[in-house]
Amino acid sequence: MSKKRILSGMRPTGKLHLGNYVGALENWIKLQDDYESFHLIADYHVLTTDLNTEEIYKNSIDMLIDWLSAGLDPIKAPMFRQSKIKEHTELFLIFSMLITKARLERNPTLKEQVRDLNIENLVYGHLGYPVLQAVDILLYKGEIVPVGEDQLPHIEITREIARRFNAQYCPDDPIFPEPDGMITEFARLPGLDSKRMSKSLGNTIYLSDEPEVVQQKLRKAVTDPLKIRKNDPGRPEICLVFTYHKKFNPEEVPQIDRDCRSGALGCVECKLKCSKKINWMLKPILEKRKYYENNLSEVEDILHHGEKRARVVAEDTMNQVHQKMKLG
Ligand code: TRP
């Protein structure tokens, strides 16, 4: 039986943080053996919120280095930039005819962005964000899309577009799958202030943070506000550091739970334990990152090779689209 296909991607906004890792990247790495994976650097998508393209290339390479350092294997899974595969723009035009403005305006992820970023005049391309994402997925006939929770509305829109295309142009021989999203247990890892982990909120731990930096950042993390002194009893269920223990230190969770509640364990020590675990996990990633930073031409080769492989698939799909649409 042939493997199912995964397509997933991220916008290149710079170095990745633990939220990106836990919410998606870690899952991509786990899945790369059992699926045929494609991973896209969504550089055009960045334009929806930032027209300054000065840093896009650098950020793309930085993100690629994070992907590789964390363990994505370029032989198993091609990695490529959206802007280097022309078929994205072509299919975007066609797909934009298959969905209404009203439907796109109902997108909760867009509403959240408009609110968070205080956007007063939404540009046309930003409204079409999920249409471009549908193209990303369907050009490669992605069946499974492992992403963070906030992306599920976009996958729903992708399903609707796939259905609409198939019904209109090839009801008897559908060419597009209706992909399923796949989210992880920690799809939304909170940041150091308990809010959503996000670069713009300054509450992140980066995959590229050195051990001392992680330790310092954790020292400032919020805990139970009623646990002021070491021996005060704490409430793990409302403590951010406890959430991190659940993710990065699962073996010790029952013990920490008990000792926090009884007051035997103070926050300072608890945070230290936690940063050690995070650093232990990050150590091999940091080492590989140093290697790639010193071998940038290898990184570029990986990208160009990935783009070649992606292009073959995208061209094939686009030919099928033209054929089904009888564009001759
Ligand atoms: N919108 C995604 C994000 O912000 C990035 C993305 C672009 C993507 N194209 C995709 C994710 C295709 C999955 C599939 O995280």
mmCIF file with all atom_site columns, C-alpha atoms and ligand atoms in Angstrom, residues 7-11 28 40-42 45 82 113 129 132-134 136-137 145-148 150-151 154-155, ligand 1:
data_model
loop_
_atom_site.group_PDB
_atom_site.id
_atom_site.type_symbol
_atom_site.label_atom_id
_atom_site.label_alt_id
_atom_site.label_comp_id
_atom_site.label_asym_id
_atom_site.label_entity_id
_atom_site.label_seq_id
_atom_site.pdbx_PDB_ins_code
_atom_site.Cartn_x
_atom_site.Cartn_y
_atom_site.Cartn_z
_atom_site.occupancy
_atom_site.B_iso_or_equiv
_atom_site.pdbx_formal_charge
_atom_site.auth_seq_id
_atom_site.auth_comp_id
_atom_site.auth_asym_id
_atom_site.auth_atom_id
_atom_site.pdbx_PDB_model_num
ATOM   1  C CA  . LEU A 1 7   ? 1.787  18.539 3.280  1.00 0.00 ? 7   LEU A CA  1
ATOM   2  C CA  . SER A 1 8   ? 2.553  21.098 5.890  1.00 0.00 ? 8   SER A CA  1
ATOM   3  C CA  . GLY A 1 9   ? 4.233  24.443 6.122  1.00 0.00 ? 9   GLY A CA  1
ATOM   4  C CA  . MET A 1 10  ? 5.139  27.472 8.192  1.00 0.00 ? 10  MET A CA  1
ATOM   5  C CA  . ARG A 1 11  ? 5.597  31.126 7.501  1.00 0.00 ? 11  ARG A CA  1
ATOM   6  C CA  . TRP A 1 28  ? 6.359  16.291 11.302 1.00 0.00 ? 28  TRP A CA  1
ATOM   7  C CA  . LEU A 1 40  ? 6.679  24.236 2.518  1.00 0.00 ? 40  LEU A CA  1
ATOM   8  C CA  . ILE A 1 41  ? 8.219  27.567 3.478  1.00 0.00 ? 41  ILE A CA  1
ATOM   9  C CA  . ALA A 1 42  ? 5.256  29.903 3.068  1.00 0.00 ? 42  ALA A CA  1
ATOM   10 C CA  . HIS A 1 45  ? 2.056  34.189 3.029  1.00 0.00 ? 45  HIS A CA  1
ATOM   11 C CA  . GLN A 1 82  ? 6.315  28.571 -2.121 1.00 0.00 ? 82  GLN A CA  1
ATOM   12 C CA  . GLN A 1 113 ? -5.479 38.333 13.441 1.00 0.00 ? 113 GLN A CA  1
ATOM   13 C CA  . TYR A 1 129 ? -4.793 33.696 2.888  1.00 0.00 ? 129 TYR A CA  1
ATOM   14 C CA  . LEU A 1 132 ? -3.303 30.231 -0.996 1.00 0.00 ? 132 LEU A CA  1
ATOM   15 C CA  . GLN A 1 133 ? -2.968 27.694 1.787  1.00 0.00 ? 133 GLN A CA  1
ATOM   16 C CA  . ALA A 1 134 ? -5.482 25.426 0.033  1.00 0.00 ? 134 ALA A CA  1
ATOM   17 C CA  . ASP A 1 136 ? -0.195 24.741 -0.939 1.00 0.00 ? 136 ASP A CA  1
ATOM   18 C CA  . ILE A 1 137 ? -1.916 21.611 0.250  1.00 0.00 ? 137 ILE A CA  1
ATOM   19 C CA  . VAL A 1 145 ? -1.936 18.336 7.388  1.00 0.00 ? 145 VAL A CA  1
ATOM   20 C CA  . PRO A 1 146 ? -0.183 18.360 10.785 1.00 0.00 ? 146 PRO A CA  1
ATOM   21 C CA  . VAL A 1 147 ? -0.496 21.908 12.124 1.00 0.00 ? 147 VAL A CA  1
ATOM   22 C CA  . GLY A 1 148 ? -1.258 24.000 15.182 1.00 0.00 ? 148 GLY A CA  1
ATOM   23 C CA  . ASP A 1 150 ? -5.344 27.776 14.862 1.00 0.00 ? 150 ASP A CA  1
ATOM   24 C CA  . GLN A 1 151 ? -4.915 26.357 11.362 1.00 0.00 ? 151 GLN A CA  1
ATOM   25 C CA  . HIS A 1 154 ? -7.945 26.884 6.946  1.00 0.00 ? 154 HIS A CA  1
ATOM   26 C CA  . ILE A 1 155 ? -8.048 23.154 6.426  1.00 0.00 ? 155 ILE A CA  1
HETATM 27 N N1  . TRP B 2 .   ? -0.806 29.204 7.706  1.00 0.00 ? 1   TRP B N1  1
HETATM 28 C C1  . TRP B 2 .   ? 0.225  28.382 8.290  1.00 0.00 ? 1   TRP B C1  1
HETATM 29 C C2  . TRP B 2 .   ? 0.684  29.013 9.591  1.00 0.00 ? 1   TRP B C2  1
HETATM 30 O O1  . TRP B 2 .   ? 0.598  30.201 9.763  1.00 0.00 ? 1   TRP B O1  1
HETATM 31 C C3  . TRP B 2 .   ? 1.391  28.220 7.351  1.00 0.00 ? 1   TRP B C3  1
HETATM 32 C C4  . TRP B 2 .   ? 1.034  27.485 6.101  1.00 0.00 ? 1   TRP B C4  1
HETATM 33 C C5  . TRP B 2 .   ? 1.067  27.997 4.846  1.00 0.00 ? 1   TRP B C5  1
HETATM 34 C C6  . TRP B 2 .   ? 0.628  26.142 5.994  1.00 0.00 ? 1   TRP B C6  1
HETATM 35 N N2  . TRP B 2 .   ? 0.699  27.039 3.944  1.00 0.00 ? 1   TRP B N2  1
HETATM 36 C C7  . TRP B 2 .   ? 0.423  25.891 4.615  1.00 0.00 ? 1   TRP B C7  1
HETATM 37 C C8  . TRP B 2 .   ? 0.397  25.118 6.930  1.00 0.00 ? 1   TRP B C8  1
HETATM 38 C C9  . TRP B 2 .   ? -0.019 24.655 4.158  1.00 0.00 ? 1   TRP B C9  1
HETATM 39 C C10 . TRP B 2 .   ? -0.042 23.888 6.471  1.00 0.00 ? 1   TRP B C10 1
HETATM 40 C C11 . TRP B 2 .   ? -0.252 23.667 5.087  1.00 0.00 ? 1   TRP B C11 1
HETATM 41 O O2  . TRP B 2 .   ? 1.157  28.305 10.433 1.00 0.00 ? 1   TRP B O2  1
#
